[in-house]
Coordinates of C-alpha atoms in Angstrom, one line a residue:
X1 CA 36.1 0.0 -61.3
X2 CA 37.1 -1.5 -57.9
X3 CA 39.9 -3.9 -57.8
X4 CA 39.8 -6.7 -55.2
X5 CA 43.0 -8.4 -54.1
X6 CA 42.0 -11.9 -53.2
X7 CA 45.2 -12.7 -51.5
X8 CA 44.8 -9.6 -49.3
X9 CA 41.2 -10.6 -48.3
X10 CA 42.3 -14.1 -47.5
X11 CA 45.0 -12.8 -45.2
X12 CA 42.5 -10.6 -43.4
X13 CA 40.1 -13.6 -42.9
X14 CA 42.9 -15.7 -41.5
X15 CA 43.9 -13.0 -39.0
X16 CA 40.3 -12.6 -37.9
X17 CA 39.9 -16.3 -37.3
X18 CA 43.2 -16.5 -35.3
X19 CA 42.1 -13.6 -33.1
X20 CA 38.7 -15.2 -32.6
X21 CA 40.3 -18.5 -31.5
X22 CA 42.7 -16.7 -29.2
X23 CA 39.9 -14.8 -27.5
X24 CA 37.9 -18.0 -27.1
X25 CA 40.8 -19.7 -25.4
X26 CA 41.4 -16.8 -23.1
X27 CA 37.7 -16.6 -22.1
X28 CA 37.6 -20.4 -21.5
X29 CA 40.7 -20.2 -19.3
X30 CA 39.2 -17.3 -17.2
X31 CA 36.0 -19.3 -16.7
X32 CA 37.9 -22.4 -15.6
X33 CA 40.0 -20.4 -13.3
X34 CA 37.0 -18.9 -11.6
X35 CA 35.3 -22.3 -11.3
X36 CA 38.3 -24.0 -9.8
X37 CA 38.5 -21.3 -7.1
X38 CA 34.8 -21.5 -6.4
X39 CA 34.4 -17.9 -7.5
X40 CA 32.4 -18.3 -10.7
X41 CA 32.9 -16.0 -13.6
X42 CA 30.9 -12.8 -14.2
X43 CA 31.3 -10.5 -17.1
X44 CA 29.3 -7.7 -15.4
X45 CA 29.6 -6.8 -11.7
X46 CA 26.4 -6.5 -9.6
X47 CA 25.1 -3.0 -9.4
X48 CA 24.8 -1.0 -6.2
X49 CA 21.4 0.4 -5.1
X50 CA 21.9 4.1 -4.3
X51 CA 20.1 5.9 -1.4
X52 CA 17.9 8.8 -2.5
X53 CA 19.0 12.0 -0.9
X54 CA 18.9 15.8 -1.4
X55 CA 22.3 17.0 -2.7
X56 CA 21.4 20.6 -1.8
X57 CA 19.5 23.8 -2.5
X58 CA 21.1 26.4 -4.7
X59 CA 20.3 30.0 -5.8
X60 CA 21.3 29.7 -9.4
X61 CA 19.5 29.7 -12.7
X62 CA 22.2 27.9 -14.8
X63 CA 23.1 24.2 -14.6
X64 CA 25.8 22.1 -16.2
X65 CA 25.8 18.3 -16.3
X66 CA 29.1 16.5 -16.9
X67 CA 29.8 12.8 -17.2
X68 CA 26.5 11.8 -15.5
X69 CA 25.5 8.2 -15.7
X70 CA 21.8 8.1 -14.9
X71 CA 18.4 9.5 -15.9
X72 CA 18.1 13.3 -15.5
X73 CA 14.7 14.9 -15.0
X74 CA 14.3 18.7 -14.7
X75 CA 10.9 20.0 -13.5
X76 CA 9.5 23.4 -12.7
X77 CA 8.6 24.3 -9.1
X78 CA 7.0 27.0 -7.0
X79 CA 10.0 27.2 -4.6
X80 CA 12.5 30.0 -4.3
X81 CA 15.6 27.9 -5.0
X82 CA 16.9 25.1 -7.2
X83 CA 16.8 21.7 -5.5
X84 CA 18.8 18.6 -6.6
X85 CA 17.9 15.1 -5.5
X86 CA 19.7 12.0 -6.5
X87 CA 20.5 8.4 -5.6
X88 CA 24.0 8.7 -7.0
X89 CA 27.3 9.8 -5.4
X90 CA 27.2 13.1 -7.3
X91 CA 29.6 16.0 -6.7
X92 CA 29.2 19.6 -7.6
X93 CA 31.0 22.9 -8.2
X94 CA 29.3 26.1 -7.5
X95 CA 29.9 29.5 -8.9
X96 CA 27.6 31.5 -11.2
X97 CA 26.5 28.1 -12.6
X98 CA 25.9 24.9 -10.7
X99 CA 28.0 22.0 -12.2
X100 CA 26.9 18.5 -11.4
X101 CA 29.2 15.6 -12.2
X102 CA 30.0 12.0 -11.4
X103 CA 33.4 11.6 -9.9
X104 CA 36.0 9.3 -11.4
X105 CA 38.2 6.8 -9.6
X106 CA 41.2 5.3 -11.4
X107 CA 39.6 6.4 -14.6
X108 CA 36.3 4.7 -13.8
X109 CA 33.0 6.7 -13.5
X110 CA 31.7 5.6 -10.1
X111 CA 28.1 6.4 -11.1
X112 CA 28.2 3.5 -13.6
X113 CA 28.3 1.1 -10.6
X114 CA 24.7 2.1 -9.6
X115 CA 21.5 0.7 -11.0
X116 CA 18.6 3.0 -11.9
X117 CA 20.7 6.1 -11.4
X118 CA 18.6 9.2 -11.1
X119 CA 19.1 13.0 -10.9
X120 CA 16.1 15.2 -10.2
X121 CA 16.3 19.0 -10.5
X122 CA 13.4 21.2 -9.4
X123 CA 13.7 24.9 -10.3
X124 CA 11.3 27.9 -10.4
X125 CA 13.2 29.3 -13.4
X126 CA 16.2 28.2 -15.5
X127 CA 18.1 30.4 -17.9
X128 CA 20.4 27.8 -19.2
X129 CA 21.2 24.1 -19.1
X130 CA 24.2 22.3 -20.6
X131 CA 24.7 18.6 -20.7
X132 CA 28.0 17.0 -21.8
X133 CA 28.7 13.3 -22.0
X134 CA 25.5 11.9 -20.4
X135 CA 24.5 8.3 -20.3
X136 CA 20.8 8.1 -19.7
X137 CA 17.6 9.9 -20.7
X138 CA 17.4 13.7 -20.4
X139 CA 13.9 14.9 -19.7
X140 CA 13.2 18.7 -19.4
X141 CA 9.8 19.9 -18.3
X142 CA 10.6 23.4 -17.3
X143 CA 10.6 26.8 -19.0
X144 CA 14.2 27.2 -20.2
X145 CA 16.2 30.0 -21.9
X146 CA 18.9 27.9 -23.6
X147 CA 19.7 24.3 -23.9
X148 CA 23.0 22.9 -25.1
X149 CA 23.5 19.1 -25.4
X150 CA 26.6 17.3 -26.6
X151 CA 27.3 13.6 -26.3
X152 CA 24.3 11.8 -24.9
X153 CA 23.5 8.1 -25.0
X154 CA 19.8 8.1 -24.3
X155 CA 16.7 10.1 -25.3
X156 CA 16.5 13.9 -25.1
X157 CA 13.0 15.2 -24.4
X158 CA 12.5 19.0 -24.1
X159 CA 9.1 20.6 -23.4
X160 CA 10.0 24.2 -24.3
X161 CA 13.2 26.2 -24.7
X162 CA 14.0 29.5 -26.4
X163 CA 17.1 28.2 -28.1
X164 CA 18.2 24.5 -28.4
X165 CA 21.5 23.1 -29.7
X166 CA 21.6 19.3 -29.6
X167 CA 24.6 17.5 -31.0
X168 CA 25.9 13.9 -31.0
X169 CA 23.0 11.9 -29.6
X170 CA 22.5 8.1 -29.7
X171 CA 18.7 8.0 -29.0
X172 CA 15.6 9.9 -29.9
X173 CA 15.2 13.7 -29.8
X174 CA 11.8 15.3 -29.1
X175 CA 11.3 18.9 -28.3
X176 CA 9.8 22.3 -28.9
X177 CA 11.8 25.5 -29.2
X178 CA 12.1 29.0 -30.6
X179 CA 15.2 28.4 -32.6
X180 CA 16.9 25.0 -32.8
X181 CA 19.9 23.1 -34.2
X182 CA 19.9 19.3 -34.1
X183 CA 22.8 17.3 -35.6
X184 CA 24.6 14.0 -35.5
X185 CA 21.7 11.9 -34.1
X186 CA 21.3 8.1 -34.4
X187 CA 17.6 7.9 -33.7
X188 CA 14.4 9.6 -34.6
X189 CA 13.9 13.4 -34.4
X190 CA 10.7 15.3 -33.7
X191 CA 10.9 19.0 -33.1
X192 CA 8.5 21.9 -33.2
X193 CA 10.0 25.3 -33.9
X194 CA 8.6 28.8 -33.7
X195 CA 11.4 30.8 -35.4
X196 CA 13.8 28.5 -37.2
X197 CA 15.3 25.0 -37.3
X198 CA 18.3 23.1 -38.7
X199 CA 18.4 19.3 -38.7
X200 CA 21.4 17.5 -40.2
X201 CA 23.3 14.2 -40.1
X202 CA 20.5 12.0 -38.8
X203 CA 20.2 8.3 -39.1
X204 CA 16.5 8.0 -38.4
X205 CA 13.2 9.6 -39.3
X206 CA 12.7 13.3 -38.9
X207 CA 9.5 15.2 -38.2
X208 CA 9.3 19.0 -38.2
X209 CA 6.2 20.7 -36.8
X210 CA 5.4 24.4 -37.6
X211 CA 2.9 26.7 -35.9
X212 CA -0.3 27.3 -37.8
X213 CA 0.5 30.9 -38.7
X214 CA 4.0 30.1 -40.1
X215 CA 5.0 29.8 -43.8
X216 CA 7.8 27.3 -44.5
X217 CA 11.0 28.5 -46.1
X218 CA 12.7 25.2 -46.8
X219 CA 16.3 24.6 -47.7
X220 CA 16.9 20.8 -48.2
X221 CA 19.5 18.5 -49.5
X222 CA 18.1 17.0 -52.7
X223 CA 19.4 13.5 -52.1
X224 CA 16.4 12.5 -50.0
X225 CA 13.6 14.3 -51.8
X226 CA 11.9 11.0 -52.5
X227 CA 11.5 10.5 -48.8
X228 CA 10.2 14.0 -48.1
X229 CA 6.6 14.6 -47.3
X230 CA 5.2 18.1 -47.0
X231 CA 1.9 18.6 -45.1
X232 CA -1.0 20.7 -46.3
X233 CA -0.8 24.5 -46.0
X234 CA 2.8 24.6 -44.8
X235 CA 3.7 27.3 -47.4
X236 CA 0.8 29.6 -46.2
X237 CA 1.2 31.9 -43.2
X238 CA 1.8 35.4 -41.9
X239 CA 5.6 35.0 -41.5
X240 CA 8.4 32.9 -42.9
X241 CA 10.0 30.2 -40.8
X242 CA 13.3 28.9 -42.2
X243 CA 13.9 25.2 -42.0
X244 CA 17.1 23.5 -43.2
X245 CA 17.4 19.8 -43.6
X246 CA 20.6 18.1 -44.7
X247 CA 22.0 14.6 -44.8
X248 CA 19.2 12.5 -43.5
X249 CA 19.0 8.7 -43.7
X250 CA 15.3 8.2 -43.2
X251 CA 11.9 9.7 -43.9
X252 CA 11.3 13.5 -43.4
X253 CA 7.9 15.0 -42.7
X254 CA 7.2 18.7 -42.3
X255 CA 3.7 19.7 -41.2
X256 CA 1.7 22.1 -39.2
X257 CA 0.2 21.4 -35.8
X258 CA 0.5 21.7 -32.1
X259 CA 3.8 20.6 -30.7
X260 CA 3.0 19.8 -27.1
X261 CA 5.8 17.5 -25.9
X262 CA 4.8 14.9 -23.3
X263 CA 7.5 14.8 -20.7
X264 CA 8.1 11.0 -20.6
X265 CA 11.5 9.5 -20.3

């Protein structure tokens, strides 16, 4: 039994109303101040238009993205080195791995001042890519050894990677991998796996695609079994493919088929 203290609720409501009125008064004062000075009042500053340029060519097979605000697209190429193009004021650190990041000024990410921010990477081969704290879509259309993603506000689209670990995403996740772990996603998840897959803590629909010759070995949280749909023939195959599903708020579909991911951001 839950006990509700009416007096306590009334106090909270009064506080909320007082805060709302105070904020309204402050906002009105700011607007009037701006109008009196002929400046107007803008809640969001105008965005800058960045100039596209080549950041550089690098002889590396590993890339790390940190605090990038903009759309990131990684494509395969026939060249001999990795090329980075952008319209943002990106900076980089180079050792065994190339780290691309947006600089900060007085605690403010300067890339957030640019509209339609873009980072393009072309590489003949990539062994690893790690993305931390990215605001924008991440689109990978290149053969990749390992992918690690943590903290993305945007869609994550992966054509093919041997291992994939995607965590803490606000957006849709679509990809194909050998082995994969996808967790803490607010959005829909669609992943094809060859060797094994774990999907957990998702607020959205989940679709798992298995190859035709795989036999599903499913471990699932029973709380959503009414929303689970198993496709025809998924328990028949020449080898077992383990799939673990846990804590999903949405429908779950597991079926066989081709998992060609269209690289669209």
